[in-house]
Amino acid sequence: KNQVEQSPQSLIILEGKNCTLQCNYTVSPFSNLRWYKQDTGRGPVSLTIMTFSENTKSNGRYTATLDADTKQSSLHITASQLSDSASYICVVSASLGGYNKLIFGAGTRLAVHP
Amino acid sequence: EAGVTQFPSHSVIEKGQTVTLRCDPISGHDNLYWYRRVMGKEIKFLLHFVKESKQDESGMPNNRFLAERTGGTYSTLKVQPAELEDSGVYFCASSQEMNTEAFFGQGTRLTVV
């Protein structure tokens, strides 16, 4: 069964601190892995997209890693800001029937406090 | 460039009533997707249009849900009759090519009472 598991479910950190969010997946055949940020009341916005051959990808203060062997990914946020408070969703794309189908994790809800 | 827009942003209806959600994709995007998140769970796929054709509707929960995309532009998702378990947030996304990045709308929060 294609699944995406994220941890922790929620996280509270102080402004300026770093944090790492985890994603484990059992999706086959794997196409790519995406991290999305979803602010309250808004739709998900893409942060990074990584294919099988990519180990790391950065987008500003966000750095995603991918270990395709262990089927794990992480999203590291550096020097957190209040605006980083949001849900972070790991999405794995499965290549099915010639096109990609997105399988979503439940998300990690991050709260950054001053 | 306008993003994906969804109407309405919120809808509260009684059980048994009909509701129609609308999605306007990014202009030029042939691929349009509907997803929903119910009861705080993960977002799940409902269906995928390529232009006006349904590429994949395997995620549609039952025949109370009907999606259309006449003319290959905007899409509607009708729920008739609505049940309590249909409450959730319905997202629409669009992409230019089938396997490229999908851009999401802000969602429609549906509450069935």
mmCIF file of C-alpha atoms in Angstrom:
data_model
loop_
_atom_site.group_PDB
_atom_site.id
_atom_site.type_symbol
_atom_site.label_atom_id
_atom_site.label_comp_id
_atom_site.label_asym_id
_atom_site.label_seq_id
_atom_site.Cartn_x
_atom_site.Cartn_y
_atom_site.Cartn_z
ATOM 1 C CA LYS A 1 0.000 0.000 0.000
ATOM 2 C CA ASN A 2 1.316 3.427 -0.953
ATOM 3 C CA GLN A 3 1.747 5.471 2.216
ATOM 4 C CA VAL A 4 3.539 8.558 3.435
ATOM 5 C CA GLU A 5 4.188 8.934 7.162
ATOM 6 C CA GLN A 6 5.362 12.170 8.743
ATOM 7 C CA SER A 7 6.769 12.970 12.153
ATOM 8 C CA PRO A 8 6.328 14.691 14.428
ATOM 9 C CA GLN A 9 2.635 15.521 14.099
ATOM 10 C CA SER A 10 3.254 18.900 15.641
ATOM 11 C CA LEU A 11 6.226 20.910 16.797
ATOM 12 C CA ILE A 12 6.774 24.126 18.720
ATOM 13 C CA ILE A 13 10.088 25.964 18.484
ATOM 14 C CA LEU A 14 11.398 29.395 19.377
ATOM 15 C CA GLU A 15 12.132 31.977 16.729
ATOM 16 C CA GLY A 16 15.675 31.697 15.433
ATOM 17 C CA LYS A 17 16.020 27.987 16.209
ATOM 18 C CA ASN A 18 16.462 25.211 13.661
ATOM 19 C CA CYS A 19 14.230 22.186 13.244
ATOM 20 C CA THR A 20 13.998 19.024 11.177
ATOM 21 C CA LEU A 21 10.843 17.325 9.979
ATOM 22 C CA GLN A 22 10.791 13.683 8.935
ATOM 23 C CA CYS A 23 9.037 11.766 6.173
ATOM 24 C CA ASN A 24 9.019 8.022 5.550
ATOM 25 C CA TYR A 25 7.308 6.552 2.535
ATOM 26 C CA THR A 26 6.335 3.251 1.000
ATOM 27 C CA VAL A 27 5.448 4.354 -2.493
ATOM 28 C CA SER A 28 6.182 2.392 -5.619
ATOM 29 C CA PRO A 29 7.076 3.050 -8.325
ATOM 30 C CA PHE A 30 8.670 6.222 -6.992
ATOM 31 C CA SER A 31 8.823 9.268 -9.238
ATOM 32 C CA ASN A 32 9.672 12.233 -7.030
ATOM 33 C CA LEU A 33 9.253 13.630 -3.530
ATOM 34 C CA ARG A 34 7.923 17.092 -2.760
ATOM 35 C CA TRP A 35 7.700 19.207 0.340
ATOM 36 C CA TYR A 36 4.848 21.701 0.539
ATOM 37 C CA LYS A 37 4.146 24.495 2.995
ATOM 38 C CA GLN A 38 0.518 25.177 3.808
ATOM 39 C CA ASP A 39 -0.441 28.301 5.691
ATOM 40 C CA THR A 40 -3.756 28.305 7.520
ATOM 41 C CA GLY A 41 -6.607 28.898 5.095
ATOM 42 C CA ARG A 42 -4.363 28.676 2.053
ATOM 43 C CA GLY A 43 -3.496 25.959 -0.422
ATOM 44 C CA PRO A 44 -0.196 24.047 -0.322
ATOM 45 C CA VAL A 45 2.778 25.800 -1.888
ATOM 46 C CA SER A 46 5.716 23.825 -3.236
ATOM 47 C CA LEU A 47 9.067 24.206 -1.453
ATOM 48 C CA THR A 48 11.201 21.524 -3.120
ATOM 49 C CA ILE A 49 10.902 18.675 -5.596
ATOM 50 C CA MET A 50 13.491 15.884 -5.620
ATOM 51 C CA THR A 51 13.887 12.988 -7.995
ATOM 52 C CA PHE A 52 15.427 9.605 -7.242
ATOM 53 C CA SER A 53 18.976 10.753 -8.005
ATOM 54 C CA GLU A 54 18.912 13.896 -5.857
ATOM 55 C CA ASN A 55 20.108 13.699 -2.252
ATOM 56 C CA THR A 56 19.568 17.281 -1.199
ATOM 57 C CA LYS A 57 17.876 20.421 -2.422
ATOM 58 C CA SER A 58 17.674 23.852 -0.873
ATOM 59 C CA ASN A 59 15.217 26.705 -1.142
ATOM 60 C CA GLY A 60 16.403 29.588 0.984
ATOM 61 C CA ARG A 61 16.302 28.520 4.627
ATOM 62 C CA TYR A 62 14.636 25.230 3.689
ATOM 63 C CA THR A 63 16.820 22.198 2.896
ATOM 64 C CA ALA A 64 15.309 18.866 1.941
ATOM 65 C CA THR A 65 17.185 15.571 1.894
ATOM 66 C CA LEU A 66 16.245 12.289 0.287
ATOM 67 C CA ASP A 67 17.539 8.782 0.926
ATOM 68 C CA ALA A 68 15.911 6.647 -1.743
ATOM 69 C CA ASP A 69 17.424 3.463 -0.319
ATOM 70 C CA THR A 70 15.804 3.819 3.089
ATOM 71 C CA LYS A 71 12.820 5.731 1.644
ATOM 72 C CA GLN A 72 13.259 8.615 4.002
ATOM 73 C CA SER A 73 13.271 12.363 3.567
ATOM 74 C CA SER A 74 13.758 15.288 5.889
ATOM 75 C CA LEU A 75 13.066 18.989 5.730
ATOM 76 C CA HIS A 76 15.435 21.185 7.696
ATOM 77 C CA ILE A 77 14.452 24.753 8.513
ATOM 78 C CA THR A 78 17.279 27.060 9.521
ATOM 79 C CA ALA A 79 16.950 30.162 11.675
ATOM 80 C CA SER A 80 13.184 29.870 11.928
ATOM 81 C CA GLN A 81 10.941 32.898 11.592
ATOM 82 C CA LEU A 82 7.431 33.533 12.843
ATOM 83 C CA SER A 83 6.216 33.266 9.250
ATOM 84 C CA ASP A 84 7.421 29.663 9.139
ATOM 85 C CA SER A 85 4.437 28.707 11.293
ATOM 86 C CA ALA A 86 2.433 26.428 9.000
ATOM 87 C CA SER A 87 1.790 22.809 8.112
ATOM 88 C CA TYR A 88 4.549 21.086 6.158
ATOM 89 C CA ILE A 89 3.382 18.297 3.938
ATOM 90 C CA CYS A 90 5.528 15.571 2.396
ATOM 91 C CA VAL A 91 4.124 14.379 -0.926
ATOM 92 C CA VAL A 92 5.446 11.427 -2.875
ATOM 93 C CA SER A 93 4.677 11.072 -6.535
ATOM 94 C CA ALA A 94 4.015 7.560 -7.796
ATOM 95 C CA SER A 95 4.476 6.843 -11.464
ATOM 96 C CA LEU A 96 1.314 4.991 -12.406
ATOM 97 C CA GLY A 97 -0.020 4.311 -15.867
ATOM 98 C CA GLY A 98 2.246 6.846 -17.511
ATOM 99 C CA TYR A 99 1.557 9.743 -15.199
ATOM 100 C CA ASN A 100 2.316 10.804 -11.662
ATOM 101 C CA LYS A 101 -0.172 10.445 -8.838
ATOM 102 C CA LEU A 102 0.454 12.455 -5.679
ATOM 103 C CA ILE A 103 0.276 10.693 -2.303
ATOM 104 C CA PHE A 104 0.146 13.037 0.668
ATOM 105 C CA GLY A 105 1.391 12.717 4.206
ATOM 106 C CA ALA A 106 -0.752 14.066 7.026
ATOM 107 C CA GLY A 107 1.657 16.940 7.583
ATOM 108 C CA THR A 108 3.626 18.346 10.496
ATOM 109 C CA ARG A 109 2.131 21.423 12.120
ATOM 110 C CA LEU A 110 4.943 23.802 13.063
ATOM 111 C CA ALA A 111 4.472 26.713 15.437
ATOM 112 C CA VAL A 112 7.274 29.250 15.801
ATOM 113 C CA HIS A 113 7.004 31.341 18.957
ATOM 114 C CA PRO A 114 8.771 34.638 19.671
ATOM 115 C CA GLU B 1 -0.402 35.787 -13.601
ATOM 116 C CA ALA B 2 -3.459 34.667 -11.647
ATOM 117 C CA GLY B 3 -3.110 31.474 -9.654
ATOM 118 C CA VAL B 4 -5.632 28.717 -9.177
ATOM 119 C CA THR B 5 -8.832 30.173 -7.774
ATOM 120 C CA GLN B 6 -11.649 28.372 -6.058
ATOM 121 C CA PHE B 7 -15.198 29.434 -5.251
ATOM 122 C CA PRO B 8 -16.655 29.659 -2.725
ATOM 123 C CA SER B 9 -14.037 29.793 -0.005
ATOM 124 C CA HIS B 10 -16.547 28.490 2.544
ATOM 125 C CA SER B 11 -19.891 26.735 2.229
ATOM 126 C CA VAL B 12 -22.244 25.551 4.944
ATOM 127 C CA ILE B 13 -25.151 23.400 3.783
ATOM 128 C CA GLU B 14 -27.649 21.050 5.331
ATOM 129 C CA LYS B 15 -27.492 17.326 4.868
ATOM 130 C CA GLY B 16 -29.348 16.354 1.715
ATOM 131 C CA GLN B 17 -28.725 19.618 -0.086
ATOM 132 C CA THR B 18 -26.625 20.111 -3.186
ATOM 133 C CA VAL B 19 -23.419 22.097 -3.394
ATOM 134 C CA THR B 20 -21.297 22.979 -6.387
ATOM 135 C CA LEU B 21 -17.663 23.928 -6.026
ATOM 136 C CA ARG B 22 -15.816 25.713 -8.778
ATOM 137 C CA CYS B 23 -12.161 25.789 -9.746
ATOM 138 C CA ASP B 24 -10.479 28.091 -12.238
ATOM 139 C CA PRO B 25 -7.035 26.720 -13.106
ATOM 140 C CA ILE B 26 -4.048 28.737 -14.225
ATOM 141 C CA SER B 27 -4.617 29.795 -17.814
ATOM 142 C CA GLY B 28 -3.093 27.323 -20.241
ATOM 143 C CA HIS B 29 -2.905 24.450 -17.763
ATOM 144 C CA ASP B 30 -4.453 21.390 -19.370
ATOM 145 C CA ASN B 31 -4.224 19.294 -16.203
ATOM 146 C CA LEU B 32 -6.671 19.917 -13.398
ATOM 147 C CA TYR B 33 -6.891 17.917 -10.174
ATOM 148 C CA TRP B 34 -9.373 17.746 -7.325
ATOM 149 C CA TYR B 35 -8.299 16.703 -3.831
ATOM 150 C CA ARG B 36 -9.913 16.819 -0.423
ATOM 151 C CA ARG B 37 -8.912 16.705 3.215
ATOM 152 C CA VAL B 38 -11.533 15.383 5.630
ATOM 153 C CA MET B 39 -11.496 15.401 9.433
ATOM 154 C CA GLY B 40 -7.865 16.511 9.764
ATOM 155 C CA LYS B 41 -6.556 13.583 7.783
ATOM 156 C CA GLU B 42 -4.177 13.697 4.869
ATOM 157 C CA ILE B 43 -5.127 15.253 1.566
ATOM 158 C CA LYS B 44 -6.430 12.621 -0.820
ATOM 159 C CA PHE B 45 -6.783 12.525 -4.575
ATOM 160 C CA LEU B 46 -10.255 12.647 -6.102
ATOM 161 C CA LEU B 47 -9.774 12.971 -9.838
ATOM 162 C CA HIS B 48 -7.677 14.324 -12.678
ATOM 163 C CA PHE B 49 -8.767 16.057 -15.873
ATOM 164 C CA VAL B 50 -6.684 16.460 -18.977
ATOM 165 C CA LYS B 51 -8.459 19.246 -20.800
ATOM 166 C CA GLU B 52 -12.114 18.196 -20.692
ATOM 167 C CA SER B 53 -11.450 14.457 -20.339
ATOM 168 C CA LYS B 54 -11.309 12.539 -17.083
ATOM 169 C CA GLN B 55 -7.854 10.951 -16.973
ATOM 170 C CA ASP B 56 -8.344 9.301 -13.597
ATOM 171 C CA GLU B 57 -11.381 9.397 -11.342
ATOM 172 C CA SER B 58 -10.397 6.528 -9.088
ATOM 173 C CA GLY B 59 -10.471 8.710 -5.982
ATOM 174 C CA MET B 60 -14.097 9.773 -6.261
ATOM 175 C CA PRO B 61 -15.765 8.364 -3.133
ATOM 176 C CA ASN B 62 -19.183 7.540 -4.586
ATOM 177 C CA ASN B 63 -21.752 8.541 -7.190
ATOM 178 C CA ARG B 64 -22.936 11.518 -5.140
ATOM 179 C CA PHE B 65 -19.885 13.328 -6.495
ATOM 180 C CA LEU B 66 -19.874 14.605 -10.062
ATOM 181 C CA ALA B 67 -17.029 16.551 -11.624
ATOM 182 C CA GLU B 68 -17.146 18.328 -14.941
ATOM 183 C CA ARG B 69 -14.801 20.415 -17.015
ATOM 184 C CA THR B 70 -16.739 21.531 -20.036
ATOM 185 C CA GLY B 71 -14.557 23.217 -22.624
ATOM 186 C CA GLY B 72 -11.415 22.287 -20.776
ATOM 187 C CA THR B 73 -11.281 25.505 -18.774
ATOM 188 C CA TYR B 74 -12.852 25.777 -15.326
ATOM 189 C CA SER B 75 -14.140 22.746 -13.465
ATOM 190 C CA THR B 76 -17.032 22.128 -11.112
ATOM 191 C CA LEU B 77 -17.440 19.503 -8.434
ATOM 192 C CA LYS B 78 -21.021 18.842 -7.413
ATOM 193 C CA VAL B 79 -22.044 16.932 -4.323
ATOM 194 C CA GLN B 80 -25.651 15.750 -4.422
ATOM 195 C CA PRO B 81 -27.058 14.967 -1.930
ATOM 196 C CA ALA B 82 -24.467 16.048 0.617
ATOM 197 C CA GLU B 83 -23.815 13.880 3.678
ATOM 198 C CA LEU B 84 -22.169 14.796 6.984
ATOM 199 C CA GLU B 85 -18.990 12.877 6.103
ATOM 200 C CA ASP B 86 -18.477 15.080 3.040
ATOM 201 C CA SER B 87 -17.375 17.924 5.295
ATOM 202 C CA GLY B 88 -13.778 18.936 4.703
ATOM 203 C CA VAL B 89 -11.566 21.125 2.579
ATOM 204 C CA TYR B 90 -11.658 20.584 -1.162
ATOM 205 C CA PHE B 91 -8.551 21.608 -3.077
ATOM 206 C CA CYS B 92 -8.081 22.119 -6.763
ATOM 207 C CA ALA B 93 -4.691 22.137 -8.470
ATOM 208 C CA SER B 94 -3.490 22.582 -12.016
ATOM 209 C CA SER B 95 -0.337 21.851 -13.955
ATOM 210 C CA GLN B 96 0.899 22.607 -17.434
ATOM 211 C CA GLU B 97 2.134 19.133 -18.235
ATOM 212 C CA MET B 98 1.049 15.875 -16.652
ATOM 213 C CA ASN B 99 4.160 15.365 -14.550
ATOM 214 C CA THR B 100 5.191 18.918 -13.761
ATOM 215 C CA GLU B 101 4.612 20.957 -10.640
ATOM 216 C CA ALA B 102 1.008 21.331 -9.576
ATOM 217 C CA PHE B 103 -0.196 24.672 -8.209
ATOM 218 C CA PHE B 104 -2.942 24.593 -5.626
ATOM 219 C CA GLY B 105 -5.898 26.845 -5.004
ATOM 220 C CA GLN B 106 -6.751 28.063 -1.518
ATOM 221 C CA GLY B 107 -9.423 25.412 -1.071
ATOM 222 C CA THR B 108 -13.150 25.408 -0.356
ATOM 223 C CA ARG B 109 -14.122 24.545 3.197
ATOM 224 C CA LEU B 110 -17.381 22.577 3.049
ATOM 225 C CA THR B 111 -19.395 22.013 6.190
ATOM 226 C CA VAL B 112 -22.440 19.766 6.046
ATOM 227 C CA VAL B 113 -24.732 20.113 9.073
#
